mmCIF file of C-alpha atoms in Angstrom:
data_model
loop_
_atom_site.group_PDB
_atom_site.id
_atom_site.type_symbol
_atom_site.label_atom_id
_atom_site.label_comp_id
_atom_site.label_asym_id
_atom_site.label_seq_id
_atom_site.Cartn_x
_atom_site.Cartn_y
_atom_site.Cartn_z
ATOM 1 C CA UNK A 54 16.647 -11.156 64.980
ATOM 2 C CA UNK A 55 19.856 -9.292 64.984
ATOM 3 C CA UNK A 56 21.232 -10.597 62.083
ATOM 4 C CA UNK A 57 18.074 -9.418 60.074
ATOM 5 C CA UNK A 58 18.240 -5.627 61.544
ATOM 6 C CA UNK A 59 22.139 -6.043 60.356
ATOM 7 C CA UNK A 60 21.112 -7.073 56.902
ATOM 8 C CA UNK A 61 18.337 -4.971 56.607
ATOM 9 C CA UNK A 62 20.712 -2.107 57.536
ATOM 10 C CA UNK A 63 23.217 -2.781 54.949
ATOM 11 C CA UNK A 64 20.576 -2.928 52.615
ATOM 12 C CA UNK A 65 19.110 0.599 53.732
ATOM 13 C CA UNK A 66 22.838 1.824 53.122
ATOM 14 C CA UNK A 67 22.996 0.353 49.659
ATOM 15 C CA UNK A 68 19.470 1.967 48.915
ATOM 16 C CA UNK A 69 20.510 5.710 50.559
ATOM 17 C CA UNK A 70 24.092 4.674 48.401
ATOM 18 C CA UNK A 71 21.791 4.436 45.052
ATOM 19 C CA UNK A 72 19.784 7.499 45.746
ATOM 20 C CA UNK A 73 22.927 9.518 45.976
ATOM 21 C CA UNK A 74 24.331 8.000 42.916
ATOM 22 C CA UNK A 75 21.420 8.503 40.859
ATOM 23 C CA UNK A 76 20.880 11.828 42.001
ATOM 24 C CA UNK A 77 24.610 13.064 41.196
ATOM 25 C CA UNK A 78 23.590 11.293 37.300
ATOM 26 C CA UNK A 79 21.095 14.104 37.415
ATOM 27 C CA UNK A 80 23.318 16.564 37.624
ATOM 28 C CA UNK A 81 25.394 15.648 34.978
ATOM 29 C CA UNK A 82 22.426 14.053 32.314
ATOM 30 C CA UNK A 83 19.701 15.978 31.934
ATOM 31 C CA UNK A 84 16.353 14.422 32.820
ATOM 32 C CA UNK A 85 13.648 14.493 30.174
ATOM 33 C CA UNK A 86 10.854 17.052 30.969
ATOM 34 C CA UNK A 87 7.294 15.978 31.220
ATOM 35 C CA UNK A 88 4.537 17.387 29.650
ATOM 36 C CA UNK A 89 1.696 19.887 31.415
ATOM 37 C CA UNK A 90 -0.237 20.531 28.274
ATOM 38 C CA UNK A 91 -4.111 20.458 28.924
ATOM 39 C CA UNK A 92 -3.234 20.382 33.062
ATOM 40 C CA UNK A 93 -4.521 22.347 35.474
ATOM 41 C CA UNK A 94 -2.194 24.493 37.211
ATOM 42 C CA UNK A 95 -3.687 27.000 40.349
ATOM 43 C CA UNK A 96 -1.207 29.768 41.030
ATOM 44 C CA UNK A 97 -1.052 31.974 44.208
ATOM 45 C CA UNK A 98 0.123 35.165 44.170
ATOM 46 C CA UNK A 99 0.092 35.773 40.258
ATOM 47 C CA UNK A 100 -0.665 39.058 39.944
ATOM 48 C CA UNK A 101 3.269 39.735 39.728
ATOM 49 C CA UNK A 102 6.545 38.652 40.720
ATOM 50 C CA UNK A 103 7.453 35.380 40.883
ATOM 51 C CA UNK A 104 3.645 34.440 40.128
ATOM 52 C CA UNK A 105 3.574 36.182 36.914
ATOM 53 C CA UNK A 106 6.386 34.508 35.600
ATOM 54 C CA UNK A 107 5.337 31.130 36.224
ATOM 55 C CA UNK A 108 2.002 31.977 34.919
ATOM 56 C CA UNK A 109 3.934 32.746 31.214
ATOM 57 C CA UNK A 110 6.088 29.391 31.693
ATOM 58 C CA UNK A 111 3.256 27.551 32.272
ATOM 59 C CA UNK A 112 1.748 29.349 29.147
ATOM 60 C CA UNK A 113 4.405 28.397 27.050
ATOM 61 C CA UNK A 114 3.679 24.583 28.129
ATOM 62 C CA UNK A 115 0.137 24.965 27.093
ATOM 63 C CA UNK A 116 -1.207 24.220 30.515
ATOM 64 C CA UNK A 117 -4.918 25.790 31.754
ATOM 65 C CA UNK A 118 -4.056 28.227 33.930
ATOM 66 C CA UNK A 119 -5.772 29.524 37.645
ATOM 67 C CA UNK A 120 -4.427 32.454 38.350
ATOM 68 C CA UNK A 121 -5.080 33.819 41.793
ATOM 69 C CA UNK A 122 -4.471 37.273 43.775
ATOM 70 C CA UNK A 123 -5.720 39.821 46.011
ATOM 71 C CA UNK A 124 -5.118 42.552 43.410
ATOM 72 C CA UNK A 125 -8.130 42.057 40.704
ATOM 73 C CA UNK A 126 -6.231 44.716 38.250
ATOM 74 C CA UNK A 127 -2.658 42.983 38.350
ATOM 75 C CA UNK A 128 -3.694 39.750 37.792
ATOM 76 C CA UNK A 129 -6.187 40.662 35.083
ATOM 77 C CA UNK A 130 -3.116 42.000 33.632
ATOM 78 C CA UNK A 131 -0.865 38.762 34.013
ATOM 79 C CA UNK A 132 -3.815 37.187 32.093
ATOM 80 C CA UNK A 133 -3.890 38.684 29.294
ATOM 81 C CA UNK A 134 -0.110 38.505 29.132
ATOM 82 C CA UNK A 135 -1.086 34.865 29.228
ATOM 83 C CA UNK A 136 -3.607 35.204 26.556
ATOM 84 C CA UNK A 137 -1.468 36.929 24.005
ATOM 85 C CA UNK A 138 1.306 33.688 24.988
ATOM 86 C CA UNK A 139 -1.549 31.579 23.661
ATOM 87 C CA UNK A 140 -2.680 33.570 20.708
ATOM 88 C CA UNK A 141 1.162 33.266 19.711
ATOM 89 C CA UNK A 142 1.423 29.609 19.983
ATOM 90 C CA UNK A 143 -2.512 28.920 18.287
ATOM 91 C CA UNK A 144 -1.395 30.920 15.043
ATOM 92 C CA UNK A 145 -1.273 28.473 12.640
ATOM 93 C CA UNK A 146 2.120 27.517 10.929
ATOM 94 C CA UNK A 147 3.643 25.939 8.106
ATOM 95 C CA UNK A 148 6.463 23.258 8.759
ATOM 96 C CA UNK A 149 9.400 23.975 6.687
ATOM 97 C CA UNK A 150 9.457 20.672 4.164
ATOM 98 C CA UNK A 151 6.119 19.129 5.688
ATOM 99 C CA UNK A 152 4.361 17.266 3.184
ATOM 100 C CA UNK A 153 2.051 19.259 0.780
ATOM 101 C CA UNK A 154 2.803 22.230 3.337
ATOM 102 C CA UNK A 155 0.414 20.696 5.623
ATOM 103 C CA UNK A 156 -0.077 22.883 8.771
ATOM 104 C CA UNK A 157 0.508 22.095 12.670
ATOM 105 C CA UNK A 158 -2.336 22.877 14.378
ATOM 106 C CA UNK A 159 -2.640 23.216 18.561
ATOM 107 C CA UNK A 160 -5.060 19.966 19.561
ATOM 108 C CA UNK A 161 -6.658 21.864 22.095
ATOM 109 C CA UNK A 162 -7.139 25.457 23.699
ATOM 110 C CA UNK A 163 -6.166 25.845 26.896
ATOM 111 C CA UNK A 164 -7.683 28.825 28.954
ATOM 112 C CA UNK A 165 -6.776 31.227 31.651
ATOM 113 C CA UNK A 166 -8.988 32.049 34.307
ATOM 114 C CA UNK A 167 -8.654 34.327 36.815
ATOM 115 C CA UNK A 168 -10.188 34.849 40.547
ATOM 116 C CA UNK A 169 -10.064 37.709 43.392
ATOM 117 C CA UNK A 170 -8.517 35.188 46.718
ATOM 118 C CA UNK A 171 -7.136 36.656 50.015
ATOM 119 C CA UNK A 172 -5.108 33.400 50.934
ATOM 120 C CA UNK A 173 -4.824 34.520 54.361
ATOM 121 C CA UNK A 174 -8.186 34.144 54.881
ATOM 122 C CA UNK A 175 -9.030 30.102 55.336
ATOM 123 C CA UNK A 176 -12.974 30.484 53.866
ATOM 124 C CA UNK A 177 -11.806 32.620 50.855
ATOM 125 C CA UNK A 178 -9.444 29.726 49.730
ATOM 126 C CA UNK A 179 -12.138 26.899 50.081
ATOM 127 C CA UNK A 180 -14.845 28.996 48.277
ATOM 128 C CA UNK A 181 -12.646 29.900 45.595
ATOM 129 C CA UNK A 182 -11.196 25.952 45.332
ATOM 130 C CA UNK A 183 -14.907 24.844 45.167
ATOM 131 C CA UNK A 184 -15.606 26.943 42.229
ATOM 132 C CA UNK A 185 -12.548 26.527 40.178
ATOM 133 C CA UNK A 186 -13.651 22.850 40.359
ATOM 134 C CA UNK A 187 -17.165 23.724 39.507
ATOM 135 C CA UNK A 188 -16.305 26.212 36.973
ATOM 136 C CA UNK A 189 -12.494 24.604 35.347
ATOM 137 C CA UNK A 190 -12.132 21.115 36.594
ATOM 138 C CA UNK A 191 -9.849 19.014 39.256
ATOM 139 C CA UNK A 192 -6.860 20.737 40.036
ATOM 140 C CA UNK A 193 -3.066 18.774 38.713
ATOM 141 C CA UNK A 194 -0.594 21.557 39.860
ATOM 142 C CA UNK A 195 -0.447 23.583 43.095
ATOM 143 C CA UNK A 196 1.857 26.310 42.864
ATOM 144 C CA UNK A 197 1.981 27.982 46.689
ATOM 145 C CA UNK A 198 3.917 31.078 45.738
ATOM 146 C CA UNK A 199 2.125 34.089 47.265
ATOM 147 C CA UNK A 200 3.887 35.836 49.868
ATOM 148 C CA UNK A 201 4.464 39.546 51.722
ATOM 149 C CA UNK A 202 7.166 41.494 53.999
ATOM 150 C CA UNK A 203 6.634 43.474 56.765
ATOM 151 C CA UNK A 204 9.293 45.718 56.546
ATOM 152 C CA UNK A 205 10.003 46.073 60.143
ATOM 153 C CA UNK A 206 12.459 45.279 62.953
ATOM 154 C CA UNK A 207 10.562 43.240 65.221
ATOM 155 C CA UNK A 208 9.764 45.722 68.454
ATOM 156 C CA UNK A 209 8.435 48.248 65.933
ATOM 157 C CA UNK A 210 5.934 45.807 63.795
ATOM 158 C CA UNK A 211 2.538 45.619 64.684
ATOM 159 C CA UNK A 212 0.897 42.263 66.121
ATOM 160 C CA UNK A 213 -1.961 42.689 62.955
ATOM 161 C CA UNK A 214 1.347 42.267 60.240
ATOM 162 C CA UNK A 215 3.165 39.888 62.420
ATOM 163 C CA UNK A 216 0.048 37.540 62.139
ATOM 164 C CA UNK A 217 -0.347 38.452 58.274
ATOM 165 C CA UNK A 218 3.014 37.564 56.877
ATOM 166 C CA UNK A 219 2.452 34.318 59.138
ATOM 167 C CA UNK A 220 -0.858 33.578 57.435
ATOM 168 C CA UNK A 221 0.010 34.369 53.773
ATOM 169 C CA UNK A 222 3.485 32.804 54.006
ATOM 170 C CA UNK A 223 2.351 30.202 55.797
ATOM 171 C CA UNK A 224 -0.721 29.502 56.978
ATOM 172 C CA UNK A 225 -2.146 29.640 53.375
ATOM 173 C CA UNK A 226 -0.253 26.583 52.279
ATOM 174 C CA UNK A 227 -2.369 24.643 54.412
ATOM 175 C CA UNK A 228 -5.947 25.885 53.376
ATOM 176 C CA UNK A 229 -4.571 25.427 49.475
ATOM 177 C CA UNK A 230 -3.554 21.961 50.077
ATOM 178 C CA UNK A 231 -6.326 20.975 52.395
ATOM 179 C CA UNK A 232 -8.552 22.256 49.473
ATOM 180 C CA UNK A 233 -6.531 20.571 46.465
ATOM 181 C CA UNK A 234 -4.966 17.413 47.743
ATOM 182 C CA UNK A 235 -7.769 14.821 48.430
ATOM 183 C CA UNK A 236 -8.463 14.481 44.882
ATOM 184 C CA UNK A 237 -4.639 14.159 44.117
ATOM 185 C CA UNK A 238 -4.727 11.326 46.265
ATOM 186 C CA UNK A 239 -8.012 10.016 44.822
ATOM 187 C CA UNK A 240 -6.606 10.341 41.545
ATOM 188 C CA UNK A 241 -2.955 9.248 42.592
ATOM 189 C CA UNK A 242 -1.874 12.274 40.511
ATOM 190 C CA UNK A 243 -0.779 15.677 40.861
ATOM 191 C CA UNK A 244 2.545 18.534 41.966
ATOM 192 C CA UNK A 245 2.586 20.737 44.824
ATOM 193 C CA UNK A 246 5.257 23.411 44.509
ATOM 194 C CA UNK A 247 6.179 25.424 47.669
ATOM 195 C CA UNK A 248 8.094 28.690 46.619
ATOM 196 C CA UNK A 249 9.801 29.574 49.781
ATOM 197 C CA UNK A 250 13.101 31.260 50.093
ATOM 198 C CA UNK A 251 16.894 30.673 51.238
ATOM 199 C CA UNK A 252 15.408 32.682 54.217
ATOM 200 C CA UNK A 253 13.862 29.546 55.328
ATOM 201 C CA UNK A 254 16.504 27.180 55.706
ATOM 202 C CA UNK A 255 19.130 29.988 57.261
ATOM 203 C CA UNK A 256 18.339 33.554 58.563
ATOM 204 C CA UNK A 257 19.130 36.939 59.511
ATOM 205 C CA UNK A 258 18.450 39.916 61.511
ATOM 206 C CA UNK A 259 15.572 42.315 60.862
ATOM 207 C CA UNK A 260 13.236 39.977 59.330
ATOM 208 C CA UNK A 261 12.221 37.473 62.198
ATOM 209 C CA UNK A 262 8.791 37.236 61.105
ATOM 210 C CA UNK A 263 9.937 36.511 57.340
ATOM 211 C CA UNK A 264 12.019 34.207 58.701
ATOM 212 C CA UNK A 265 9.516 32.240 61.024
ATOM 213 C CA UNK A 266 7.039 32.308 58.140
ATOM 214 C CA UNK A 267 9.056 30.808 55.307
ATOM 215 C CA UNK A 268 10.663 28.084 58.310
ATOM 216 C CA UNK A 269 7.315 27.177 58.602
ATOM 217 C CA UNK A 270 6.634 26.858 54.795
ATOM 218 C CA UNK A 271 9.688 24.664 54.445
ATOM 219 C CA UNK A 272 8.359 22.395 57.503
ATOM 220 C CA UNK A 273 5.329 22.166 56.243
ATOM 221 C CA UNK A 274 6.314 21.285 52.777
ATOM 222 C CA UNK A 275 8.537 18.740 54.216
ATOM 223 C CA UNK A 276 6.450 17.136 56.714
ATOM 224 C CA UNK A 277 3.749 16.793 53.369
ATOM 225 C CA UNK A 278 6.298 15.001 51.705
ATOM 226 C CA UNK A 279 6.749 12.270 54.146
ATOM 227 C CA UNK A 280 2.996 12.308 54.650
ATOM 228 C CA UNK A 281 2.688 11.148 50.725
ATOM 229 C CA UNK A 282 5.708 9.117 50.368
ATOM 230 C CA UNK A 283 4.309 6.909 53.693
ATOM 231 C CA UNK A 284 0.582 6.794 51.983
ATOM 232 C CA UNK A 285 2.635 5.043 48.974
ATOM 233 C CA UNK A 286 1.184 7.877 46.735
ATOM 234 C CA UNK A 287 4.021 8.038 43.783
ATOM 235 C CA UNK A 288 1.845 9.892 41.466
ATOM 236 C CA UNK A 289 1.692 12.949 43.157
ATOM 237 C CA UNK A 290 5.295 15.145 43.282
ATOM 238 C CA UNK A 291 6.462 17.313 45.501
ATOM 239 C CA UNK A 292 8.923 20.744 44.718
ATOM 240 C CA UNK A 293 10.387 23.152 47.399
ATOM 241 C CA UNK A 294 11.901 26.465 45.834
ATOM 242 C CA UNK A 295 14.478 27.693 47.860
ATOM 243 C CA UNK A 296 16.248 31.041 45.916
ATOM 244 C CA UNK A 297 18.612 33.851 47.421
ATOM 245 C CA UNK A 298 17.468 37.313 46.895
ATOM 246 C CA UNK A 299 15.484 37.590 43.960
ATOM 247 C CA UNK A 300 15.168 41.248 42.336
ATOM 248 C CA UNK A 301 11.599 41.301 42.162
ATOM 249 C CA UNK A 302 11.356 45.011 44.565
ATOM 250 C CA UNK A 303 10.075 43.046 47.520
ATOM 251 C CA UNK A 304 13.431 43.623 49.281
ATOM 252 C CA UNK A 305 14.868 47.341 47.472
ATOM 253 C CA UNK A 306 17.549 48.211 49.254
ATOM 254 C CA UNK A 307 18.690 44.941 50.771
ATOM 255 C CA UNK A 308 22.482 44.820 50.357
ATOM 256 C CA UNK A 309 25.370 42.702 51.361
ATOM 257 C CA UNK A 310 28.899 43.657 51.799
ATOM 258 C CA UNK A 311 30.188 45.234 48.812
ATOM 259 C CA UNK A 312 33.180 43.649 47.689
ATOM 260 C CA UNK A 313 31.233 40.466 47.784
ATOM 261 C CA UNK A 314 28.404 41.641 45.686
ATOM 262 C CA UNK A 315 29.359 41.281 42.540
ATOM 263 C CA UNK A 316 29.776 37.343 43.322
ATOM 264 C CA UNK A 317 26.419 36.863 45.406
ATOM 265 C CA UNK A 318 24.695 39.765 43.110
ATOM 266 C CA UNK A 319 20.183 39.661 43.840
ATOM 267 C CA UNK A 320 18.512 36.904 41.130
ATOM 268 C CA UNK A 321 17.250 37.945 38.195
ATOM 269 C CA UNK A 322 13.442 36.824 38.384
ATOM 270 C CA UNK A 323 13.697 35.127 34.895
ATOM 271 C CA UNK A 324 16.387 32.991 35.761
ATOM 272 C CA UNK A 325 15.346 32.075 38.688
ATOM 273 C CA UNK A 326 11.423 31.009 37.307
ATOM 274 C CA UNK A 327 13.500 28.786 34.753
ATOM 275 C CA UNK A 328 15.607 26.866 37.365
ATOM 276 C CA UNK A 329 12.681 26.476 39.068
ATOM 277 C CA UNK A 330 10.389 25.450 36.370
ATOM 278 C CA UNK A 331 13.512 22.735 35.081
ATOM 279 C CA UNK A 332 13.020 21.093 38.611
ATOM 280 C CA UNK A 333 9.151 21.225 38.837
ATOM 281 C CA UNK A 334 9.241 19.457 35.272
ATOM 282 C CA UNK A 335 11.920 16.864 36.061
ATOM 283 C CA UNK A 336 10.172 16.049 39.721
ATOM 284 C CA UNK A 337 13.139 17.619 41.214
ATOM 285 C CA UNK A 338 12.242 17.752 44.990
ATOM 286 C CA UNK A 339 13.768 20.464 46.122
ATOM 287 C CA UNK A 340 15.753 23.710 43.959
ATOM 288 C CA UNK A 341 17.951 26.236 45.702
ATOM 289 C CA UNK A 342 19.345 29.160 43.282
ATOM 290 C CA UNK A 343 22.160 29.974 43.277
ATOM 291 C CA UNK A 344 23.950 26.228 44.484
ATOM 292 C CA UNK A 345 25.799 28.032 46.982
ATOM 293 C CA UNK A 346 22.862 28.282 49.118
ATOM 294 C CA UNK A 347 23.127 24.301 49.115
ATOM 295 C CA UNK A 348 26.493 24.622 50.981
ATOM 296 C CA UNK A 349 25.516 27.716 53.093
ATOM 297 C CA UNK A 350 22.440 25.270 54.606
ATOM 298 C CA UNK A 351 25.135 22.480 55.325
ATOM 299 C CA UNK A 352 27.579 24.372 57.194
ATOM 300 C CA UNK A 353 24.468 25.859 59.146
ATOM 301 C CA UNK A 354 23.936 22.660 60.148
ATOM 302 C CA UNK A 355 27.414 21.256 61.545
ATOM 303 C CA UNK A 356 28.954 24.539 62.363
ATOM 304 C CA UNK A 357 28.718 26.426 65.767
ATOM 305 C CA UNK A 358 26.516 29.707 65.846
ATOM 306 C CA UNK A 359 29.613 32.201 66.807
ATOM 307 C CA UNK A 360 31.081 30.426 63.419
ATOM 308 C CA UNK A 361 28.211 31.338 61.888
ATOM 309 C CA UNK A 362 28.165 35.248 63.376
ATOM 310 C CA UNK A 363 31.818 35.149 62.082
ATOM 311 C CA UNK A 364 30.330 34.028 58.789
ATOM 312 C CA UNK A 365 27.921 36.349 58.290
ATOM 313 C CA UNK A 366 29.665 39.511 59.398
ATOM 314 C CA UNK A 367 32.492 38.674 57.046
ATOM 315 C CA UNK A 368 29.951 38.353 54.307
ATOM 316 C CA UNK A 369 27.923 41.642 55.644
ATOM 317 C CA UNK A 370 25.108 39.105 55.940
ATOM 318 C CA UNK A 371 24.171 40.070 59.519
ATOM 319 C CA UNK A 372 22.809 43.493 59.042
ATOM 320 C CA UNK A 373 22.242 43.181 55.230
ATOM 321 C CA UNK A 374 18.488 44.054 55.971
ATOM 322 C CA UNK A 375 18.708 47.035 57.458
ATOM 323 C CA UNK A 376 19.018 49.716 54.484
ATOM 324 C CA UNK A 377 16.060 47.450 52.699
ATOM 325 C CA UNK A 378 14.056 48.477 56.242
ATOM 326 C CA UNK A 379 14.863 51.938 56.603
ATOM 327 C CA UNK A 380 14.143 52.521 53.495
ATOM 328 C CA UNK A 381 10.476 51.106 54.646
ATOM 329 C CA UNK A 382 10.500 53.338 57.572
ATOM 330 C CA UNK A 383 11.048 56.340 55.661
ATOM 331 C CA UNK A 384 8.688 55.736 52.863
ATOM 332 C CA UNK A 385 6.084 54.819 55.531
ATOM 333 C CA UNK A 386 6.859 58.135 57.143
ATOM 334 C CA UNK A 387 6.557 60.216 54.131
ATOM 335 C CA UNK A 388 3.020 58.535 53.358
ATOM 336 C CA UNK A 389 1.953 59.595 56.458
ATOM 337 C CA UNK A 390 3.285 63.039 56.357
ATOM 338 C CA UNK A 391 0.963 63.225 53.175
ATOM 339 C CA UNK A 392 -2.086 62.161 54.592
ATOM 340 C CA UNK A 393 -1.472 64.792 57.639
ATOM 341 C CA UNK A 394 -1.204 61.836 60.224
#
């Protein structure tokens, strides 16, 4: 008996020995990308940001898109952007020295369709999921990107947006995947992408219920994982998005110490859509941009918290929300100085 636990074990260790090896091959050879063409692929949150950039790299791939938000006008507007993508790639075009000039036309036209969902709000999801299969087809790529800010220190937020970043940041992933999933697992095919933030594997001050809600995310993606690798369902993948700061507005102001900016400078969206969209096509499981934030999560993990404080103070991490939230406070105050309150 304790012989086979021994040779099981060194087994295991040759197997976790593999994985790393393989894994570091990745890094240095490219893997091929797979195709999305004619797929399905629901996005949360698409109305800008983050989601409207996926939306066009999605596009690009020829995938049918589902574009959701709570902002009808905004995501109407990353649809067409989506539209003209695919009027682009459907004009027909010569190869240079086919033969007899024969030209390359698209085999089939994929669509874009768009839908009014508060993801916070458990019924919305399920309605909406039940006619995008009624009205598009079975769902192949969940893209859980939707998310909001408070804006507040924590003994000055209300309860009502404590509970909404929670829901949308969180609490949404679960009526999404609840809705999508059992006919990925029917179908032993599919991707679920969680775009959560470096915010949710280390934190900071100012932003606890950011923080909490993106922790969550990250646990929940993670827990799913294990949940599909243990029901011995390859088919369907599995991508967490971890970037830094991304320069999308959602955080104006946010700032860390300023000799160290220019080497930790906020993400430009694009860039960080294409990392991400290089990982969700190679079945990367998990992305964080920049690769620093790879070794910040590590030395979380082994180092003790007044290391950490040190850290972070040195960095000008510890307070570097605090401009991005007064700048909240005032423009808050101004509205309401408008509106006579």
């Amino acid at each position: 008996m304790i012989m086979n636990i021994v040779v099981e074990f060194f087994v295991v260790m040759l197997k976790v020995l593999w994985a790393i090896v393989m894994s570091g091959l990745k890094w240095l050879i490219r893997p091929k990308e797979k195709s999305v063409a004619g797929q399905v692929c629901v996005i949360t949150g698409a109305g800008g940001g983050l989601g409207r950039l996926f939306a066009k790299e999605f596009a690009r791939r020829r995938a049918t898109l589902v574009l959701w938000d709570i902002n009808s006008h905004s995501n109407e507007e990353t649809a067409e952007m989506v539209r003209q993508i695919y009027r682009e790639q459907d004009n027909p075009m010569t190869k240079e020295g086919a033969v007899g000039g024969v030209e390359e036309v698209p085999p089939f036209q994929p669509q874009v369709h768009t839908y009014v969902v508060d993801v916070g709000k458990r019924e919305s999801v399920y309605s909406t999921a039940e006619k995008v299969r009624r009205e598009v087809g079975e769902v192949d790529l969940l893209i859980n990107n939707a998310g909001v800010v408070s804006g507040h220190h924590l003994l000055e937020c209300p309860d009502e947006l404590i509970e909404r970043t929670m829901v949308v940041n969180c609490h949404a992933h679960f009526w999404t995947t609840k809705a999508f999933l059992p006919k990925m697992l029917e179908m032993n095919h599919g991707h679920i992408v969680t775009v959560a933030s470096s915010l949710g594997l280390f934190s900071t001050a100012g932003v606890e219920d950011y923080c909490a809600s993106k922790f969550g995310a990250i646990g929940f993606h993670e827990s799913l994982s294990h949940e599909i690798k243990a029901s011995e369902k390859d088919g369907i993948k599995m991508t967490l998005v971890c970037p830094y700061l991304v320069d999308t507005g959602m955080f104006r102001g946010c700032r860390i110490r300023k000799e160290i900016e220019p080497f930790l400078p906020p993400l430009r969206p694009e860039f960080c859509v294409k990392q991400s969209m290089r990982a969700i096509l190679t079945d990367q499981p998990m992305i964080c941009t920049p690769r620093i934030v790879y070794m910040v999560n590590f030395m979380k993990s082994i180092l003790p918290f007044e290391a950490i404080v040190c850290m972070y103070r040195f960095l000008g991490a510890d307070k570097c929300m605090y401009p991005f939230l007064a700048q909240r406070k005032e423009a808050m105050n101004n509205n309401e100085a408008k509106n006579g309150i």
